[in-house]
Coordinates of C-alpha atoms in Angstrom, one line a residue:
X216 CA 42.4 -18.8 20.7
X217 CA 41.1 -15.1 18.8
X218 CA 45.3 -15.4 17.6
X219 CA 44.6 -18.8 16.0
X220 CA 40.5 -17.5 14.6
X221 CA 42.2 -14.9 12.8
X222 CA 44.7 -17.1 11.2
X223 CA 41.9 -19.3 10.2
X224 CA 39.7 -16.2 8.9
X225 CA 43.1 -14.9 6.9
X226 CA 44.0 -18.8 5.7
X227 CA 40.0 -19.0 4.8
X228 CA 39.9 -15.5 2.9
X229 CA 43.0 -16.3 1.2
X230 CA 41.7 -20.1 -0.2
X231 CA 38.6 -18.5 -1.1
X232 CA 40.1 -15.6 -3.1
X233 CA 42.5 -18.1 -4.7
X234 CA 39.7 -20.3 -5.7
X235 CA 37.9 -17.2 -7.2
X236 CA 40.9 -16.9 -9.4
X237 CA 41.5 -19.9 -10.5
X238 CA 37.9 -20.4 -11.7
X239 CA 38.0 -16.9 -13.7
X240 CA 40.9 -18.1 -15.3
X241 CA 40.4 -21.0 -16.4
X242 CA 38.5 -20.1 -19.7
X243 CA 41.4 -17.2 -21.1
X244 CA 44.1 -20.4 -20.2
X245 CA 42.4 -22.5 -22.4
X246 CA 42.5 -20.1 -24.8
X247 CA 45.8 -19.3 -24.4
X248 CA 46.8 -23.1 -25.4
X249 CA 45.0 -23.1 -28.4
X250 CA 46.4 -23.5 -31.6
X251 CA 44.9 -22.4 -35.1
X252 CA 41.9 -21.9 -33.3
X253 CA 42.1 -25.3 -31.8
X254 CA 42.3 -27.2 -28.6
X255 CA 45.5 -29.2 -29.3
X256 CA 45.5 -31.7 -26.8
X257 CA 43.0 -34.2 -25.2
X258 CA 40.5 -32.6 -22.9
X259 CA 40.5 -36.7 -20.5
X260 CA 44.5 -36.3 -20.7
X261 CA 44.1 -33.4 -18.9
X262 CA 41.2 -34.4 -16.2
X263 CA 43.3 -37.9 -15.5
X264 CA 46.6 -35.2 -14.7
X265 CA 44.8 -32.7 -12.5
X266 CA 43.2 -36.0 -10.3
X267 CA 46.2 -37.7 -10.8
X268 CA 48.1 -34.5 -8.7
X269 CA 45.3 -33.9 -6.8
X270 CA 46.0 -37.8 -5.4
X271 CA 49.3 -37.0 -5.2
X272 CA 48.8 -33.7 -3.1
X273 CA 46.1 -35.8 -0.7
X274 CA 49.2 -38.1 -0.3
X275 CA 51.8 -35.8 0.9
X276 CA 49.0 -34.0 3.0
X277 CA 48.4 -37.5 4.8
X278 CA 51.8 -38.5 5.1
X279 CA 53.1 -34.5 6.2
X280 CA 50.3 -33.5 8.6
X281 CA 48.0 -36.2 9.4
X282 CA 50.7 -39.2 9.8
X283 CA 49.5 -40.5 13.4
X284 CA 46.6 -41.4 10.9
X285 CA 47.8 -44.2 9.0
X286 CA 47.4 -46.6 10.9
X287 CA 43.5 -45.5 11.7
X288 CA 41.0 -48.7 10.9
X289 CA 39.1 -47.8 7.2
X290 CA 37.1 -50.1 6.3
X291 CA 35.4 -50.4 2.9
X292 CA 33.1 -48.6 4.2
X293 CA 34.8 -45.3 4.3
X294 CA 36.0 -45.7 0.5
X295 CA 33.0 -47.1 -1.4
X296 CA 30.7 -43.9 -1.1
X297 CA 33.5 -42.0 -2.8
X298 CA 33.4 -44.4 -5.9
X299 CA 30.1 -43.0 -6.5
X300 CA 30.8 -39.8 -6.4
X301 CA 33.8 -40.0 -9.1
X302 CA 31.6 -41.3 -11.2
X303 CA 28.8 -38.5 -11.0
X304 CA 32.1 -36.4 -11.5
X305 CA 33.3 -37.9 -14.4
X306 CA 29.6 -38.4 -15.8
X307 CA 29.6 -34.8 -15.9
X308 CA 33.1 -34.4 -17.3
X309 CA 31.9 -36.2 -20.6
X310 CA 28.5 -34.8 -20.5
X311 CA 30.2 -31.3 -21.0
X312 CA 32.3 -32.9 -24.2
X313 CA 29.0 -34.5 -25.8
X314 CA 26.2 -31.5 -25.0
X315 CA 28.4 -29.4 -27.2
X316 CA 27.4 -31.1 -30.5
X317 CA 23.7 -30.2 -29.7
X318 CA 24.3 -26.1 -28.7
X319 CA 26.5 -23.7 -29.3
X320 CA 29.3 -22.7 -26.6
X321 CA 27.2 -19.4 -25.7
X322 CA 23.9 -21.6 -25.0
X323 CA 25.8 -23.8 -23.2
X324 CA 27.0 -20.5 -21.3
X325 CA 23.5 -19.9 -20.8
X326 CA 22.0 -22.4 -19.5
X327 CA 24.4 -24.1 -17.1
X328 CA 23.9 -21.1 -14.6
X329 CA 20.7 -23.4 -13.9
X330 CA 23.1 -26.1 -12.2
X331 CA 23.3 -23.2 -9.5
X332 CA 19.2 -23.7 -8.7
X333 CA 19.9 -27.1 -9.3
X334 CA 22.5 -27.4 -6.7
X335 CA 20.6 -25.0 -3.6
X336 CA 17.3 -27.5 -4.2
X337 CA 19.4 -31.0 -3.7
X338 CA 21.5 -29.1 -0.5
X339 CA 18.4 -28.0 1.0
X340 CA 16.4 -31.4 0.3
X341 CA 19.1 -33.6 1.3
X342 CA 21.1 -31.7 3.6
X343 CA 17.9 -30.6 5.5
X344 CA 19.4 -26.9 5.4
X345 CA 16.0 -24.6 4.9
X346 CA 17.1 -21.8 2.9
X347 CA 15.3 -18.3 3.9
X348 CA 13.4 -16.7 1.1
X349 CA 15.5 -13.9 1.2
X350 CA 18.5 -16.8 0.6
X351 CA 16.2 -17.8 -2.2
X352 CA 16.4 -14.5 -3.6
X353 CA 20.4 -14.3 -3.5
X354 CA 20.7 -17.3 -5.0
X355 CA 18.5 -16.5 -7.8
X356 CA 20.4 -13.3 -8.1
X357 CA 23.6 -15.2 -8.7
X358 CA 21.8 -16.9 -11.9
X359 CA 20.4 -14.0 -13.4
X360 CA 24.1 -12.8 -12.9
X361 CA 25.5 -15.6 -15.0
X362 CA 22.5 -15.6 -17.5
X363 CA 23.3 -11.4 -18.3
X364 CA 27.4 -12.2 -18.3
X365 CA 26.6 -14.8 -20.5
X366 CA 24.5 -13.2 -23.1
X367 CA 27.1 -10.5 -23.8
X368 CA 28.9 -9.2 -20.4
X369 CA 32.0 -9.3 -22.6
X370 CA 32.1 -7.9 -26.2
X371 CA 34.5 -8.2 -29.4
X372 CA 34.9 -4.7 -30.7
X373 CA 35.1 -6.5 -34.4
X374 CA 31.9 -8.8 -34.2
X375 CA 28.7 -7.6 -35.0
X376 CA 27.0 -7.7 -31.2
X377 CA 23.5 -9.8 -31.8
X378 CA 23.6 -12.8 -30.1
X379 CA 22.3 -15.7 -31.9
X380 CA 21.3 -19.0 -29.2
X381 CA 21.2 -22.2 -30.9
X382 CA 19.9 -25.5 -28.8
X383 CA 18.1 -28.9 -29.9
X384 CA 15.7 -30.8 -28.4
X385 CA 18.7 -33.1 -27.2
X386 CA 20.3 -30.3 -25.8
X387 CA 18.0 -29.0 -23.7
X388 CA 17.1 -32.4 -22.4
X389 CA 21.4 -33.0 -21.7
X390 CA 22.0 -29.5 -20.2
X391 CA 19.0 -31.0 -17.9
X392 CA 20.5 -33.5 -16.9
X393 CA 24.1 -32.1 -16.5
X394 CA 22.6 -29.5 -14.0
X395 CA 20.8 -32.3 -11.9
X396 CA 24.0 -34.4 -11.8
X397 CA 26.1 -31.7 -11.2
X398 CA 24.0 -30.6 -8.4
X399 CA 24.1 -34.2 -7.0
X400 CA 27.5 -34.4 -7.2
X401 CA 28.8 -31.7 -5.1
X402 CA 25.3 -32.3 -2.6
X403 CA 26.3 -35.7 -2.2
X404 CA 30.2 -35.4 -2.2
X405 CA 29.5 -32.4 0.9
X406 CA 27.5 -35.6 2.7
X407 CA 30.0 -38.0 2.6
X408 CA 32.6 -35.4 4.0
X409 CA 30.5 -34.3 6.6
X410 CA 29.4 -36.7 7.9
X411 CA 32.3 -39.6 7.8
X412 CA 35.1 -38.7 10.9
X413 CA 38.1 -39.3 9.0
X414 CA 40.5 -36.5 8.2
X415 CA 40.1 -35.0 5.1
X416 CA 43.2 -36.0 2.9
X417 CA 42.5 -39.6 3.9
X418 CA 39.0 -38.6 2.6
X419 CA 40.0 -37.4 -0.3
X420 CA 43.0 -39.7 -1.1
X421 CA 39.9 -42.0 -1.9
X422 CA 37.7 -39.8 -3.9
X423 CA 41.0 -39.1 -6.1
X424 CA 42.1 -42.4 -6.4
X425 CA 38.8 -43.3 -8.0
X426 CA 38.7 -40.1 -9.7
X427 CA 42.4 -41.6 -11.7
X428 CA 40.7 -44.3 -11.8
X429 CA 37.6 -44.0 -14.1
X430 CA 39.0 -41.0 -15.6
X431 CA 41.8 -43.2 -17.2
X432 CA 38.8 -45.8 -18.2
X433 CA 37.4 -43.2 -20.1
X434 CA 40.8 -41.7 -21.3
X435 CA 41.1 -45.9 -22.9
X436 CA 37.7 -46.0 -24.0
X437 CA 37.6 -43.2 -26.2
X438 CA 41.2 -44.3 -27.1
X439 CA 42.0 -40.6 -28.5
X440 CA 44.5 -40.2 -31.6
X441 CA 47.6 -39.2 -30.1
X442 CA 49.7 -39.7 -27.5
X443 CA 48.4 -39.2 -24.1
X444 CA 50.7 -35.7 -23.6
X445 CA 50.5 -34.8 -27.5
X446 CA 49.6 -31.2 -27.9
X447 CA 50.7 -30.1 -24.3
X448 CA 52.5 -26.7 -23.6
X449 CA 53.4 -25.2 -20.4
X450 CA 49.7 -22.9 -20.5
X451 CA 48.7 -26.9 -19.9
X452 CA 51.0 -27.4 -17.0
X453 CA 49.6 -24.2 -15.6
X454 CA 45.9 -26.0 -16.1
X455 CA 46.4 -29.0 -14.8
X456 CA 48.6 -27.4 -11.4
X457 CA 45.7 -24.5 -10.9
X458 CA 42.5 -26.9 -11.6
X459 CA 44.5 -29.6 -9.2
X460 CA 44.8 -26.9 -6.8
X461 CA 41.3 -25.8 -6.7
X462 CA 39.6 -29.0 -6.3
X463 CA 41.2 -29.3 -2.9
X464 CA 40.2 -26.0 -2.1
X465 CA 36.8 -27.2 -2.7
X466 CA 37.1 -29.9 -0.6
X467 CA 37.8 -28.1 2.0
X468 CA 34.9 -25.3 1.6
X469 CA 32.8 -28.3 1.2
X470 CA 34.3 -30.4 4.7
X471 CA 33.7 -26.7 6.1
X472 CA 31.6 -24.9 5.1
X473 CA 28.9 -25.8 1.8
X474 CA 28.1 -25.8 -1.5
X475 CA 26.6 -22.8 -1.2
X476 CA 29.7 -21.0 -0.2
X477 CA 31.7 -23.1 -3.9
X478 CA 28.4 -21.3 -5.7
X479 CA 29.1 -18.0 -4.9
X480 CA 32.6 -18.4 -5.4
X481 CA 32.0 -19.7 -8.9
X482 CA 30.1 -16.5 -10.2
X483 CA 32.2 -13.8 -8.7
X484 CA 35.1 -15.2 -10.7
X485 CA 32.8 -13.7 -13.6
X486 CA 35.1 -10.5 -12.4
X487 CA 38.5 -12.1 -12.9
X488 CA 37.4 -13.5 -16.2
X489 CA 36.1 -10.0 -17.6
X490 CA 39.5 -8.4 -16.3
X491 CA 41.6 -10.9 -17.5
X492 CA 39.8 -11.1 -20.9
X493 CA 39.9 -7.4 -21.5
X494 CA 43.8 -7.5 -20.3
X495 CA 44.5 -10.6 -22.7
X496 CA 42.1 -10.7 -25.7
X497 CA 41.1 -6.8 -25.7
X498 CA 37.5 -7.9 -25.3
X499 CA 34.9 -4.6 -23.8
X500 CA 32.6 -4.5 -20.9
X501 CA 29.3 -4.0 -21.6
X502 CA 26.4 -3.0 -19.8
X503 CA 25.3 -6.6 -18.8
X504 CA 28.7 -7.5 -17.2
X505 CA 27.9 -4.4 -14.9
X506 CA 24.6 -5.8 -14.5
X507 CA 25.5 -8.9 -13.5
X508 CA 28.1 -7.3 -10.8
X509 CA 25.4 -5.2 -9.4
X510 CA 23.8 -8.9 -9.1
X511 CA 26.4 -10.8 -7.6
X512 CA 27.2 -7.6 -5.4
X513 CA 23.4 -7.5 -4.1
X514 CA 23.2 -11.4 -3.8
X515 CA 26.5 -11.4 -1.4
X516 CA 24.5 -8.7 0.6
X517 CA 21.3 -10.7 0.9
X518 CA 23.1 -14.1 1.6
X519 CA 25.3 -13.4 4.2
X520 CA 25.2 -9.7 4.9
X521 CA 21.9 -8.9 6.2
X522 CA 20.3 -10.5 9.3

């Protein structure tokens, strides 16, 4: 039994620290594909692909591992929470695409760290999980983290270093509301998975299969110029396989663990970003990325170090 905790512990560690890295990523990736400055492909191509494999993935998981399970009784029960959860997800998808036109990129930067508050006051309200003070505090911490990367942690030794923040009335009332419905998203998505006793890649063969399925609704409805794989490289490949890959990771930490745990994930890939974007884009570290370090550092402490 300790034999098999410690495989768990190393499988666990290992997810975690993949996750990490696929998050911190994600942004120099994007820049890698870009062309003349540009995003050359379409951004709903790419979220129908990564669901699309992610279904696939829950597919081969059910049919390798869980097979005795096929034949288990689901009734429509089981699938119809996850239809609403796909659409909170892909709510937020657009909402992303749309707030852009009313801040610049580095507001949006900003101000999305608040979907981290936004996320602890739904788990704790709907989850019943009281969070200490002192877990307050961490949490906290891990915002004022994002806030300091995101007004300079990174710096381009060419550009003059003043930051200007840009954001309409609009803006601030979308960024609002993407932090509430991202918060309600992952809450209620950790519910469903919690608290249904179905395996979880039968769990989330359903959440993916509506996840295709609105996502390609949307890919339709905005009917973008193009073909559906115009613009794609292999950098896109890479996105598509690593973003696929994480949200099952994140199923899992959320089956398993909490949103709380995907939180703190999110901002320490703040480190793999800074490294890669020094490595990639010869970008320099300034005194608020080690700021927000010291942050993330002190808020791991708090969270689960001390008791």
């Amino acid at each position: 039994a300790s034999a098999n905790r410690v495989l768990w512990r190393g499988l666990w560690g290992l997810m975690l620290i993949l996750s990490v890295v696929i998050y911190g990523s994600h942004a120099p990736l994007l820049t890698q594909c870009k062309v003349d400055g540009m995003i050359p492909f379409s951004s709903t191509s790419v979220v129908v692909l990564v669901e699309l494999t992610k279904l696939v993935f829950s597919l081969l998981f059910l049919l390798t591992w869980d097979r005795e399970l096929l034949g288990v009784a689901v009734s429509w029960r089981h699938v119809a929470p996850f239809a609403l959860s796909a659409l909170l997800y892909a709510a937020n998808n657009n909402l992303v695409v749309h707030m852009q036109l009313f801040m610049d990129p580095s507001t949006y930067q900003v101000l999305s760290n608040l979907k981290i508050v936004s996320t602890a006051l739904l788990y704790s309200l709907f989850l019943r999980q009281r969070l200490s003070m002192r877990k307050w505090l961490a949490l906290l911490l891990l915002v004022a983290a994002g806030v300091s990367y995101s007004c300079g942690g990174l710096q381009d030794p060419g550009s003059p270093s003043k930051m200007q923040l840009h954001i309409t009335l609009v803006g601030l009332l979308l960024i609002s509301v993407y932090c509430l419905i991202s918060g309600l998203s992952a809450v209620y998505t950790e519910a469903i998975l919690k608290t249904q006793a179905l395996p979880l890649s039968l769990q989330n063969l359903f959440l993916y299969f509506f996840g295709v399925l609105l996502n390609l609704i949307g890919y339709f409805w905005s009917s973008a110029e193009g073909g559906f794989l115009e613009g794609f490289s292999s950098w896109v490949l890479v996105i598509v396989v690593s973003q696929a890959l994480n949200g099952l990771i994140m199923s899992v930490v959320m089956k398993h663990s909490s949103n709380i745990t995907r939180l703190f994930v999110i901002s320490c890939s703040i480190l793999v970003n800074a490294l890669l974007s020094v490595a990639l884009f010869n970008l320099q570290l300034t005194l608020l990325f080690f700021i927000a370090v010291s942050c993330i550092g002190l808020a791991i402490h708090l969270y689960y170090g001390v008791t």
